Tab-separated table of C-alpha atoms in Angstrom:
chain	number	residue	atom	x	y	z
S	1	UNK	CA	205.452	149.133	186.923
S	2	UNK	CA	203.282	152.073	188.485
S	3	UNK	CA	200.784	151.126	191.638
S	4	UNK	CA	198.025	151.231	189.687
S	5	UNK	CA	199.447	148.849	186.975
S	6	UNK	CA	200.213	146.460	189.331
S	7	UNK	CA	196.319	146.513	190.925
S	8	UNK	CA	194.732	146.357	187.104
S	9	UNK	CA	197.215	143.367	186.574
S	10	UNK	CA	195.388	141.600	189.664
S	11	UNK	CA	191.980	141.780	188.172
S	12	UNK	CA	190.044	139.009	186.587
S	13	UNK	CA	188.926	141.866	183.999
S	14	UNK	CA	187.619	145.350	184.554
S	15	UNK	CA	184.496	144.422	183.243
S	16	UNK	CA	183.791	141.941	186.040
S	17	UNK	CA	185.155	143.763	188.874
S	18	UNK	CA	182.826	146.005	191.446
S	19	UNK	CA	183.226	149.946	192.405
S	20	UNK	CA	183.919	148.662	195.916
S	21	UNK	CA	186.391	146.497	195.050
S	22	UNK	CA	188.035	148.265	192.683
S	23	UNK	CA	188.841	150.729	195.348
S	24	UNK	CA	188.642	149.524	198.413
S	25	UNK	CA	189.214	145.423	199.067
S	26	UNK	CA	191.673	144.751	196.117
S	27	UNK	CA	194.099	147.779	196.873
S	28	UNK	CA	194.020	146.334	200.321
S	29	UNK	CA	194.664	143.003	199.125
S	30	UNK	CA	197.761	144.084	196.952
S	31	UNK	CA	199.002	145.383	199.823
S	32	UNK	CA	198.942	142.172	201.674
S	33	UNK	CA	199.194	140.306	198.929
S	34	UNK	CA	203.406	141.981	198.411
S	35	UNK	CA	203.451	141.518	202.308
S	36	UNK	CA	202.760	137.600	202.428
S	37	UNK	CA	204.430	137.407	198.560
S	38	UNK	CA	207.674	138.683	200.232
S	39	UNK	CA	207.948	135.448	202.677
S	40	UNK	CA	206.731	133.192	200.276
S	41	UNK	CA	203.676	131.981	201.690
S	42	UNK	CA	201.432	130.292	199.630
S	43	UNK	CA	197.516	132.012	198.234
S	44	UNK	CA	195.799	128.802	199.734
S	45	UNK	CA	197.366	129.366	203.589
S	46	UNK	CA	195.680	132.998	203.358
S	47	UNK	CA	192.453	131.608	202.140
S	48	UNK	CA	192.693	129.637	205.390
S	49	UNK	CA	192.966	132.439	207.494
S	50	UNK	CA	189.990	134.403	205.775
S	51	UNK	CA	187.893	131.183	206.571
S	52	UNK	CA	188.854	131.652	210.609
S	53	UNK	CA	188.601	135.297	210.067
S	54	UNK	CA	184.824	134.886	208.494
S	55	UNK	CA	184.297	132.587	210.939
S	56	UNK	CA	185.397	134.324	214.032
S	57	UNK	CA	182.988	137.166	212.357
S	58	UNK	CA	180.035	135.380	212.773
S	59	UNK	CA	180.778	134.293	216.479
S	60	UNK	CA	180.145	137.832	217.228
S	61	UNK	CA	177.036	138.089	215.621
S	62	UNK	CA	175.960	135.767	218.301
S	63	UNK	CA	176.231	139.142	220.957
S	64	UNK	CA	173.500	142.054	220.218
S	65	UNK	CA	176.251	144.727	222.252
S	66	UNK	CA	177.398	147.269	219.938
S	67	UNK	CA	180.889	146.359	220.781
S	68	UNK	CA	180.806	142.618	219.556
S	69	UNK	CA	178.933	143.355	216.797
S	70	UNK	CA	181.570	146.320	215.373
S	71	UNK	CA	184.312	143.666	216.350
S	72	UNK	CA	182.531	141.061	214.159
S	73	UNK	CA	182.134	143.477	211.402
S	74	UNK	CA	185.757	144.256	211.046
S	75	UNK	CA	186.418	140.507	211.123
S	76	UNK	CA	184.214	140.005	208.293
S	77	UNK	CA	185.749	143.104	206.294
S	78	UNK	CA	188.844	141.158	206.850
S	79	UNK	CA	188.205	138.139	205.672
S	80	UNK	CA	187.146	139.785	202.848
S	81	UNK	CA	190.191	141.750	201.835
S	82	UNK	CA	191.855	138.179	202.515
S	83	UNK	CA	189.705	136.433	200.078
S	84	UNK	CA	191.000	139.116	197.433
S	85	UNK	CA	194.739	138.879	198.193
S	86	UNK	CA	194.622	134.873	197.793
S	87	UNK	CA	193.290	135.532	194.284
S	88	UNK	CA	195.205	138.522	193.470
S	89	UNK	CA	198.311	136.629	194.955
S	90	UNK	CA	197.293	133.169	192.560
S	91	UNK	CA	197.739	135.593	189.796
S	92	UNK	CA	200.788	137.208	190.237
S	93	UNK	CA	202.633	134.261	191.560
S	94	UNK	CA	201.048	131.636	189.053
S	95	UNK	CA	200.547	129.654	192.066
S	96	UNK	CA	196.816	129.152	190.735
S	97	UNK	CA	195.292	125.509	191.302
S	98	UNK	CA	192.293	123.795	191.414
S	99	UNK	CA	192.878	123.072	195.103
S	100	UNK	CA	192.614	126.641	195.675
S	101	UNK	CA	189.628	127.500	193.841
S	102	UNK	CA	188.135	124.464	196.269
S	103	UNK	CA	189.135	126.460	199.331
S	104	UNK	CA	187.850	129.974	197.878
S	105	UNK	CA	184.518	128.455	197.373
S	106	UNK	CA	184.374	126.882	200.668
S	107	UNK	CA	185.514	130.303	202.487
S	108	UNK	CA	182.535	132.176	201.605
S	109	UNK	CA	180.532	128.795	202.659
S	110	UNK	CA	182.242	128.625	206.048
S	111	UNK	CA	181.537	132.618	206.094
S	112	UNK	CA	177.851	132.875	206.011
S	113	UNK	CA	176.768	129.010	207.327
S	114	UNK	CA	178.807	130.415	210.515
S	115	UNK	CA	176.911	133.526	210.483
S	116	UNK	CA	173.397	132.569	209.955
S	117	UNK	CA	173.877	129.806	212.950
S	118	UNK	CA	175.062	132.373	215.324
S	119	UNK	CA	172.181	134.732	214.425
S	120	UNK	CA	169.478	132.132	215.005
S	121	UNK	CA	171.015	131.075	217.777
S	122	UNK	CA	170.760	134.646	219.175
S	123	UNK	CA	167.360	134.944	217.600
S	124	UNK	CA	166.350	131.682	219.191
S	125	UNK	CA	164.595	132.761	222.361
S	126	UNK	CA	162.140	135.138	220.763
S	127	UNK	CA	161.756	133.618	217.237
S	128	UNK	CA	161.729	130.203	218.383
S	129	UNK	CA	161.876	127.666	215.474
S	130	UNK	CA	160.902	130.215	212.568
S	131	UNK	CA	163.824	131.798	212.526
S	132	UNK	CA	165.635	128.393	211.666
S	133	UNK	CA	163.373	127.870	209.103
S	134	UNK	CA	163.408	131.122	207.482
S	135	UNK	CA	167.297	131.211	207.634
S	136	UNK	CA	167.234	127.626	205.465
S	137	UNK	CA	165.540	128.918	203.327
S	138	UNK	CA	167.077	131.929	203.034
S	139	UNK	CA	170.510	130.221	202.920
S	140	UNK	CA	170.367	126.984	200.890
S	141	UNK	CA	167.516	127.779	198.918
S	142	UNK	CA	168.172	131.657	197.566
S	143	UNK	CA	171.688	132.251	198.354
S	144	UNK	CA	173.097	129.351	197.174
S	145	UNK	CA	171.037	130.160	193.923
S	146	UNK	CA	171.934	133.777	193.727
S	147	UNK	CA	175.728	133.367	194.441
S	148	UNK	CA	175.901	130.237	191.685
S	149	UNK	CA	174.441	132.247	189.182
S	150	UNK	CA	176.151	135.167	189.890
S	151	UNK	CA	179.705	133.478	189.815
S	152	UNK	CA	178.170	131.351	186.301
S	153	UNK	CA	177.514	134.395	184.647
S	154	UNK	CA	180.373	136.497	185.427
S	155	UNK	CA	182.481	133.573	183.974
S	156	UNK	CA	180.113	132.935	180.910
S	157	UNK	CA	181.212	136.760	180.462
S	158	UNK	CA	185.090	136.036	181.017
S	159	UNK	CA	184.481	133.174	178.457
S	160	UNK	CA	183.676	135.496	175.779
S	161	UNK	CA	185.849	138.367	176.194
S	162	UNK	CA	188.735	135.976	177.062
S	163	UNK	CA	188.467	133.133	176.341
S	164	UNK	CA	188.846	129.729	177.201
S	165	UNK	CA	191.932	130.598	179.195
S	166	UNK	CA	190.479	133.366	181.041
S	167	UNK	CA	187.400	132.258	182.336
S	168	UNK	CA	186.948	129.064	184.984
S	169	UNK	CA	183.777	128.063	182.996
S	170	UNK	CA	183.342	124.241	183.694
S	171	UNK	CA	180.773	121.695	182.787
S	172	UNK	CA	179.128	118.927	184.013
S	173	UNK	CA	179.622	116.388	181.477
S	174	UNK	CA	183.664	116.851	181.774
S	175	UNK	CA	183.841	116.860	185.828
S	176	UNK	CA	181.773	113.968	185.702
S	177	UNK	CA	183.887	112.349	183.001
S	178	UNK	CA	186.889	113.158	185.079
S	179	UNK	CA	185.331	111.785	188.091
S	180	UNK	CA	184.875	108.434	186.668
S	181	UNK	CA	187.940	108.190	184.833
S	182	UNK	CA	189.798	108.313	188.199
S	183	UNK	CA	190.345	105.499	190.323
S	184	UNK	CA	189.717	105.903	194.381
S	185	UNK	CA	192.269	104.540	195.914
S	186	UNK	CA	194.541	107.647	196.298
S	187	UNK	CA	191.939	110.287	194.783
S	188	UNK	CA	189.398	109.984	198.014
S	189	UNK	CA	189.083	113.989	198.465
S	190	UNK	CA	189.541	114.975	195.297
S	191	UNK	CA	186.463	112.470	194.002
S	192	UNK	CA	184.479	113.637	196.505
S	193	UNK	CA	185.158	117.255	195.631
S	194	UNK	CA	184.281	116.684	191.715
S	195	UNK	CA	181.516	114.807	192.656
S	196	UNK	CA	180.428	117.965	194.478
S	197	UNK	CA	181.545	120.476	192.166
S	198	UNK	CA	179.925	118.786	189.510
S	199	UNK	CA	176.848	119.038	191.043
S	200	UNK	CA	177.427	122.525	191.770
S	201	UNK	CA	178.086	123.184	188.493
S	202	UNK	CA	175.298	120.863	186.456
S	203	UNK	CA	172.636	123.137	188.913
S	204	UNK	CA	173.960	125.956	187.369
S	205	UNK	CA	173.534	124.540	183.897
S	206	UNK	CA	169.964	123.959	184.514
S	207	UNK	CA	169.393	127.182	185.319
S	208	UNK	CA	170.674	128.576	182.005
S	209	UNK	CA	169.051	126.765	179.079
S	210	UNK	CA	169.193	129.120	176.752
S	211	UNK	CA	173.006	129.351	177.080
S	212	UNK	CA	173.213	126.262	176.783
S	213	UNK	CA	172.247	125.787	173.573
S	214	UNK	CA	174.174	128.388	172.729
S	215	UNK	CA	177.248	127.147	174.036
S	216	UNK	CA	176.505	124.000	172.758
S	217	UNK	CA	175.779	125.617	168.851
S	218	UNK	CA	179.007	127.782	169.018
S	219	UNK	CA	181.295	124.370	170.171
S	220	UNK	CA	179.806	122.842	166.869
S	221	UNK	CA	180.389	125.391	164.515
S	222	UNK	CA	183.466	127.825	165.772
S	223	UNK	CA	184.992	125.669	168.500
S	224	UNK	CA	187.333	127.287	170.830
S	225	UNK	CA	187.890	130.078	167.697
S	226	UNK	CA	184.542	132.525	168.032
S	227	UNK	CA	184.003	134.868	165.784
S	228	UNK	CA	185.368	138.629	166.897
S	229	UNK	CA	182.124	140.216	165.930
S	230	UNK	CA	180.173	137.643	167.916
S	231	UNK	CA	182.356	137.980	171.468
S	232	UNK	CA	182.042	142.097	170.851
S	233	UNK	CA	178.290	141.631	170.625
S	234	UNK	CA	178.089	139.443	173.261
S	235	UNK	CA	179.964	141.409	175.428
S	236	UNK	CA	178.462	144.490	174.952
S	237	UNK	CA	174.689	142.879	175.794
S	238	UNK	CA	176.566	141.359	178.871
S	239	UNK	CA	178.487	144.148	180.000
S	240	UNK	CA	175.273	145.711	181.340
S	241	UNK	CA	174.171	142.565	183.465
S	242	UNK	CA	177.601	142.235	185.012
S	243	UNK	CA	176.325	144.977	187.785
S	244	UNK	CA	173.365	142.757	188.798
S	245	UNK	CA	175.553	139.465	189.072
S	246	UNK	CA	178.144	141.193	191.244
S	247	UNK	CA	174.966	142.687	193.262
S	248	UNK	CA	174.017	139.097	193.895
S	249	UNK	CA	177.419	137.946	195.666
S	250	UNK	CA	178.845	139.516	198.398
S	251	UNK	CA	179.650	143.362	199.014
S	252	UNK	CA	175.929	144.458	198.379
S	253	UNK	CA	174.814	141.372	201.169
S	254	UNK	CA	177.509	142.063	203.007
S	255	UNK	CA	176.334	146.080	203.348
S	256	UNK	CA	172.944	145.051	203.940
S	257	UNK	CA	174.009	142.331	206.542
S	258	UNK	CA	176.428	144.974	208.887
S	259	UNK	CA	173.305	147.296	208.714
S	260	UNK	CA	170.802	145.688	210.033
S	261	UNK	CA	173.544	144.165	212.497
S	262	UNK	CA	174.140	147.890	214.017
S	263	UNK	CA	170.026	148.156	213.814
S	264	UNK	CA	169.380	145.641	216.129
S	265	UNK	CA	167.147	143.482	213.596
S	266	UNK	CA	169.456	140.554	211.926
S	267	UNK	CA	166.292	139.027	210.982
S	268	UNK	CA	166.017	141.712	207.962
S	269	UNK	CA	168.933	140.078	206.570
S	270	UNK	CA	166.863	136.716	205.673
S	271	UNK	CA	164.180	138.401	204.326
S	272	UNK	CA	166.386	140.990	202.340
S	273	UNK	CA	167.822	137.570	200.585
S	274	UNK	CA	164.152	136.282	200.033
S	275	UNK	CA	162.339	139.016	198.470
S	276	UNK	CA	164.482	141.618	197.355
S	277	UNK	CA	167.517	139.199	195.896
S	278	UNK	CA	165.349	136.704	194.662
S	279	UNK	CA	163.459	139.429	192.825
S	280	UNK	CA	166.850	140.480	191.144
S	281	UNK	CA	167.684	137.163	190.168
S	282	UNK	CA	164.858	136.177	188.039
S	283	UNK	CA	165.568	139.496	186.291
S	284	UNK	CA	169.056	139.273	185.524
S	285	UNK	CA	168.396	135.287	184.880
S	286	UNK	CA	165.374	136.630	182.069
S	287	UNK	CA	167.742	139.352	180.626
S	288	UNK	CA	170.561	137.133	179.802
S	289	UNK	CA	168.841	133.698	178.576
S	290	UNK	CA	166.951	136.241	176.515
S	291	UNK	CA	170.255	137.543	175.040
S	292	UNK	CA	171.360	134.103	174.729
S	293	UNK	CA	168.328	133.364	172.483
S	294	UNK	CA	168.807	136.575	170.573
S	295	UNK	CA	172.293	134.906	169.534
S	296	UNK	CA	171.399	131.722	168.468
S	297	UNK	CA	168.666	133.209	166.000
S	298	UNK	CA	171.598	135.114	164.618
S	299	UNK	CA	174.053	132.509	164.186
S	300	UNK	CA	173.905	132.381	160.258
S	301	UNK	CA	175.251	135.687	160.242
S	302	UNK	CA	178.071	135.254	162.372
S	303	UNK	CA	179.184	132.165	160.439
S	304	UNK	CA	178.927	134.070	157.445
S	305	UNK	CA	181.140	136.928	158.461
S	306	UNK	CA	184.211	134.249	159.316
């Protein structure tokens, strides 16, 4: 199998994956992902190590030198390429589990909660309190938003052109059925993880209502088989959005971030998230409830075509 083969064979889809990574993080990833393959070490020790890496990254963000702040840059790039070869790794190995996708949501966690404290630490002396503030809300008010949404939508669009199988699209009601159907006593973590997740995951639900009565309308008539026509015209009015959602997690930030690092003004960063992210949120958020409401309308002529 050619070089390239091997890359496109690492990818959730095409359709999903950014111009940066494309050619950049996940060619670097393949690469380390043969190198760590070839001793047998497992996706979810790397993910570990892009966690320190991340972490390490935004230590350095504490320092305003040039030197500190290039070193915590490459760090971050790093941890990056990592968090692609533990995927990319998963999927050639089959070595996927849900343990895994745990850790790989908790990396990027780890990532920026490290970051912003170092920065407002720095900040601290001439910001005083505000910067705190604005970093909370910058952090577990619009981030978390952006980056669930982002990651929802991307799989609602995996769902369709692959289904089921392809796509990591949970739901509430099933982690939380799953959740009490498990007894504690030897299921401590993993409770508290679905208890978490599920969470997670019915916030993201309640930011999508029009989806999900669409979801919930396709499961009653089609089930798991959807109709061809339907997935092609979903896709197609998704493919389009799929730019925005990967502009809301973390290359785009991550750009932004380094820059203002090397300007001397991390404080941009916060604000950038605010306005600016926010902003593109509620418009990708409009574009595809509206599309989801476009579908249901049309239903009768889906079921018709079966």
């Amino acid at each position: 199998m050619s070089n390239n083969r091997k890359l496109e064979a690492t990818f959730k889809s095409q359709d999903t994956e950014e111009w940066l990574d494309v050619h950049f993080t996940r060619p670097l990833g393949l690469l380390w992902a043969n190198f760590f393959n070839r001793f047998n070490v497992h996706p979810n020790v790397v993910t570990v190590l892009s966690i320190i890496l991340g972490a390490a990254a935004g230590v350095m963000f504490y320092y305003p030198d040039l030197v500190h702040t290039c070193v915590g840059i490459l760090l971050l790039v790093w941890a990056n390429i990592y968090d692609s070869t533990d995927g990319q790794m998963a999927r050639m190995t089959g070595k996927k589990t849900r343990w895994g996708r745990i850790l790989d949501g908790f990396a990027g966690d780890v990532w920026f909660f490290t970051i912003y404290f170092f920065i407002c630490l720095r900040l601290t002396p001439v910001w005083g309190v505000w910067i705190w503030l604005l970093a909370a809300v910058s952090g577990f008010v619009c981030h978390a938003r952006q980056c669930q949404l982002a990651d929802y939508y991307r799989n609602v669009h995996l769902y369709f052109l692959k289904g089921e199988g392809g796509s990591e699209l949970d739901s509430y009601e099933r982690l939380r059925e799953e959740f009490r159907s498990l007894p504690w006593r030897g299921n401590l973590v993993w409770k508290v993880f679905l208890f978490s997740y599920g969470n997670y995951t019915r916030t993201q639900e309640r930011m999508t209502p029009a989806f999900q009565a669409l979801k919930h309308a396709l499961d009653a008539r089609f089930g798991r088989r959807l109709p061809a026509r339907l997935r092609d015209d979903f896709r197609a009015a998704s493919l389009p959005l799929m730019k925005y959602a990967n502009i809301l997690t973390f290359n785009t930030r991550a750009v932004v971030l380094y820059v203002v690092l090397l300007a001397g003004v991390p404080w941009v960063y916060f604000v950038f998230e605010v306005t600016v992210m926010n902003v593109l949120l509620l418009y990708l958020r409009s574009r595809h409830e509206s599309l989801c409401r476009r579908l249901i309308s049309q239903l009768d002529t889906y079921e018709a075509a079966v």
